[in-house]
């Protein structure tokens, strides 16, 4: 015959809870845990900030490098345009209108890294594009004489090439050195 007598729980030894050594050990364990979590989070935060900085440098490098290449290509298009107009002396300059590329320049309007590009470069490029557009328009509509307009166009192109284009190349090279110093390979 089975009896349904309730099972007794084993009696727990709680005598350690009243001893000071137990509580001191628990406090040290709690402090070590909090300190460990704090130090780990600090290290994680500094690593995240360093990664973000390097990522921004890399994005800026590619953005400025692309801007430099597009501007250099457009400078060459203008130089070819000046040469062709001087040699061929066309009656209608509109037939020789230079086909400039603005893909990078236009895409930069929507890129958050654009505003990390020094304003001196952005202003110089914007000003150059505005000035050559104005000069070409004046030349095509014969507001300016052919030689006068071509001379002004050559001067503006020389200025951007010796100024902002050269400085942008140096800035891009400096970004590349910084990235290489952080073991980030870029083209």
Tab-separated table of C-alpha atoms in Angstrom:
chain	number	residue	atom	x	y	z
A	1	UNK	CA	0.000	0.000	0.000
A	2	UNK	CA	1.396	3.325	-1.118
A	3	UNK	CA	1.257	6.247	1.158
A	4	UNK	CA	0.982	9.756	-0.157
A	5	UNK	CA	3.097	11.407	2.409
A	6	UNK	CA	4.503	14.781	1.353
A	7	UNK	CA	8.215	14.749	0.574
A	8	UNK	CA	10.274	16.936	2.734
A	9	UNK	CA	12.585	19.393	1.156
A	10	UNK	CA	16.146	19.189	2.189
A	11	UNK	CA	17.042	21.833	4.652
A	12	UNK	CA	19.232	24.554	3.104
A	13	UNK	CA	22.243	25.865	4.894
A	14	UNK	CA	21.806	29.655	4.984
A	15	UNK	CA	24.458	30.211	7.563
A	16	UNK	CA	26.788	31.835	4.951
A	17	UNK	CA	24.329	34.701	4.373
A	18	UNK	CA	24.989	36.174	7.754
A	19	UNK	CA	28.763	36.143	7.401
A	20	UNK	CA	30.557	39.341	6.311
A	21	UNK	CA	32.960	37.537	3.982
A	22	UNK	CA	30.105	36.380	1.780
A	23	UNK	CA	28.740	39.903	1.307
A	24	UNK	CA	32.173	41.401	0.691
A	25	UNK	CA	32.817	38.776	-2.002
A	26	UNK	CA	29.441	39.497	-3.616
A	27	UNK	CA	30.099	43.262	-3.627
A	28	UNK	CA	33.508	42.756	-5.248
A	29	UNK	CA	31.982	40.450	-7.851
A	30	UNK	CA	29.292	43.039	-8.636
A	31	UNK	CA	31.863	45.841	-8.888
A	32	UNK	CA	34.093	43.737	-11.143
A	33	UNK	CA	31.132	42.970	-13.415
A	34	UNK	CA	30.106	46.636	-13.673
A	35	UNK	CA	33.702	47.733	-14.275
A	36	UNK	CA	34.197	45.034	-16.918
A	37	UNK	CA	31.025	46.020	-18.757
A	38	UNK	CA	32.025	49.709	-18.590
A	39	UNK	CA	35.542	49.084	-19.931
A	40	UNK	CA	34.246	46.802	-22.690
A	41	UNK	CA	31.681	49.395	-23.770
A	42	UNK	CA	34.322	52.144	-23.784
A	43	UNK	CA	36.593	50.032	-25.963
A	44	UNK	CA	33.696	49.153	-28.254
A	45	UNK	CA	32.724	52.811	-28.564
A	46	UNK	CA	36.272	53.896	-29.395
A	47	UNK	CA	36.518	51.128	-32.009
A	48	UNK	CA	33.178	52.172	-33.520
A	49	UNK	CA	34.300	55.815	-33.705
A	50	UNK	CA	37.629	54.826	-35.280
A	51	UNK	CA	35.815	52.659	-37.836
A	52	UNK	CA	33.393	55.488	-38.638
A	53	UNK	CA	36.276	57.934	-39.122
A	54	UNK	CA	38.119	55.556	-41.436
A	55	UNK	CA	34.919	54.827	-43.368
A	56	UNK	CA	34.335	58.585	-43.822
A	57	UNK	CA	37.941	59.053	-44.973
A	58	UNK	CA	37.526	56.285	-47.532
A	59	UNK	CA	34.244	57.690	-48.861
A	60	UNK	CA	35.766	61.175	-49.061
A	61	UNK	CA	38.800	59.814	-50.877
A	62	UNK	CA	36.678	58.204	-53.578
A	63	UNK	CA	34.396	61.238	-53.846
A	64	UNK	CA	37.261	63.727	-54.202
A	65	UNK	CA	39.181	61.419	-56.506
A	66	UNK	CA	36.136	61.123	-58.771
A	67	UNK	CA	35.600	64.898	-58.700
A	68	UNK	CA	39.255	65.425	-59.620
A	69	UNK	CA	39.054	62.974	-62.520
A	70	UNK	CA	35.831	64.475	-63.863
A	71	UNK	CA	37.214	68.015	-63.608
A	72	UNK	CA	40.472	66.962	-65.305
A	73	UNK	CA	38.468	65.364	-68.123
A	74	UNK	CA	36.376	68.524	-68.532
A	75	UNK	CA	39.502	70.692	-68.575
A	76	UNK	CA	40.834	68.518	-71.403
A	77	UNK	CA	37.518	68.829	-73.278
A	78	UNK	CA	37.779	72.636	-73.023
A	79	UNK	CA	41.405	72.563	-74.196
A	80	UNK	CA	40.391	70.407	-77.192
A	81	UNK	CA	37.490	72.790	-77.874
A	82	UNK	CA	39.807	75.826	-77.849
A	83	UNK	CA	42.247	74.076	-80.188
A	84	UNK	CA	39.506	72.963	-82.608
A	85	UNK	CA	37.914	76.421	-82.760
A	86	UNK	CA	41.293	78.109	-83.319
A	87	UNK	CA	42.281	75.683	-86.068
A	88	UNK	CA	38.952	75.274	-87.872
A	89	UNK	CA	37.634	78.824	-87.355
A	90	UNK	CA	33.998	77.693	-87.717
A	91	UNK	CA	31.294	80.202	-88.546
A	92	UNK	CA	28.788	78.572	-86.199
A	93	UNK	CA	30.437	77.810	-82.855
A	94	UNK	CA	27.319	75.955	-81.690
A	95	UNK	CA	28.350	73.042	-83.904
A	96	UNK	CA	31.530	72.753	-81.811
A	97	UNK	CA	29.810	73.081	-78.427
A	98	UNK	CA	31.885	71.097	-75.888
A	99	UNK	CA	30.207	68.085	-74.286
A	100	UNK	CA	31.199	68.382	-70.649
A	101	UNK	CA	30.450	65.645	-68.135
A	102	UNK	CA	28.733	66.507	-64.858
A	103	UNK	CA	27.786	63.069	-63.518
A	104	UNK	CA	29.965	63.260	-60.387
A	105	UNK	CA	29.274	66.951	-59.881
A	106	UNK	CA	25.511	66.344	-60.060
A	107	UNK	CA	25.663	63.191	-57.912
A	108	UNK	CA	27.547	65.107	-55.217
A	109	UNK	CA	24.417	67.178	-54.577
A	110	UNK	CA	22.819	64.109	-53.000
A	111	UNK	CA	25.857	62.706	-51.184
A	112	UNK	CA	26.243	63.410	-47.469
A	113	UNK	CA	30.048	63.357	-47.769
A	114	UNK	CA	30.041	66.311	-50.166
A	115	UNK	CA	29.907	68.773	-47.293
A	116	UNK	CA	33.020	67.181	-45.807
A	117	UNK	CA	34.894	68.283	-48.925
A	118	UNK	CA	36.682	71.585	-48.268
A	119	UNK	CA	34.550	74.458	-49.534
A	120	UNK	CA	37.496	75.966	-51.414
A	121	UNK	CA	37.405	73.047	-53.870
A	122	UNK	CA	33.637	73.015	-54.230
A	123	UNK	CA	33.499	76.778	-54.759
A	124	UNK	CA	36.344	76.760	-57.275
A	125	UNK	CA	34.764	73.982	-59.349
A	126	UNK	CA	31.309	75.580	-59.194
A	127	UNK	CA	32.753	78.953	-60.178
A	128	UNK	CA	34.748	77.440	-63.075
A	129	UNK	CA	31.742	75.613	-64.493
A	130	UNK	CA	29.637	78.767	-64.223
A	131	UNK	CA	32.297	80.937	-65.864
A	132	UNK	CA	33.002	78.622	-68.795
A	133	UNK	CA	29.274	78.163	-69.406
A	134	UNK	CA	28.913	81.948	-69.512
A	135	UNK	CA	31.956	82.385	-71.783
A	136	UNK	CA	30.896	79.648	-74.207
A	137	UNK	CA	27.403	81.141	-74.355
A	138	UNK	CA	28.870	84.597	-75.089
A	139	UNK	CA	31.165	83.148	-77.750
A	140	UNK	CA	28.409	81.156	-79.450
A	141	UNK	CA	26.120	84.185	-79.540
A	142	UNK	CA	28.983	86.386	-80.777
A	143	UNK	CA	28.752	88.745	-77.840
A	144	UNK	CA	32.497	88.264	-77.485
A	145	UNK	CA	34.869	88.048	-80.413
A	146	UNK	CA	36.311	84.602	-81.115
A	147	UNK	CA	39.903	85.366	-80.074
A	148	UNK	CA	38.844	87.321	-76.983
A	149	UNK	CA	36.471	84.602	-75.822
A	150	UNK	CA	38.990	81.797	-76.493
A	151	UNK	CA	41.675	83.727	-74.609
A	152	UNK	CA	39.374	84.175	-71.589
A	153	UNK	CA	38.395	80.508	-71.746
A	154	UNK	CA	42.063	79.459	-71.805
A	155	UNK	CA	42.866	81.738	-68.837
A	156	UNK	CA	39.998	80.335	-66.748
A	157	UNK	CA	41.047	76.796	-67.652
A	158	UNK	CA	44.699	77.487	-66.776
A	159	UNK	CA	43.602	78.979	-63.450
A	160	UNK	CA	41.493	75.966	-62.434
A	161	UNK	CA	44.201	73.566	-63.583
A	162	UNK	CA	46.970	75.319	-61.643
A	163	UNK	CA	44.754	76.037	-58.640
A	164	UNK	CA	41.894	73.850	-57.511
A	165	UNK	CA	42.697	70.844	-59.706
A	166	UNK	CA	46.286	70.717	-58.450
A	167	UNK	CA	45.202	71.298	-54.828
A	168	UNK	CA	42.484	68.663	-55.088
A	169	UNK	CA	45.063	66.143	-56.322
A	170	UNK	CA	47.314	66.960	-53.345
A	171	UNK	CA	44.379	66.663	-50.937
A	172	UNK	CA	43.375	63.316	-52.409
A	173	UNK	CA	46.966	62.080	-52.089
A	174	UNK	CA	46.969	63.126	-48.410
A	175	UNK	CA	43.726	61.210	-47.827
A	176	UNK	CA	45.292	58.173	-49.488
A	177	UNK	CA	48.328	58.401	-47.171
A	178	UNK	CA	46.026	58.615	-44.127
A	179	UNK	CA	44.082	55.578	-45.282
A	180	UNK	CA	47.263	53.609	-45.975
A	181	UNK	CA	48.489	54.508	-42.473
A	182	UNK	CA	45.307	52.854	-41.152
A	183	UNK	CA	45.911	49.756	-43.310
A	184	UNK	CA	43.109	50.601	-45.744
A	185	UNK	CA	44.094	50.030	-49.355
A	186	UNK	CA	42.553	52.349	-51.942
A	187	UNK	CA	43.052	52.584	-55.678
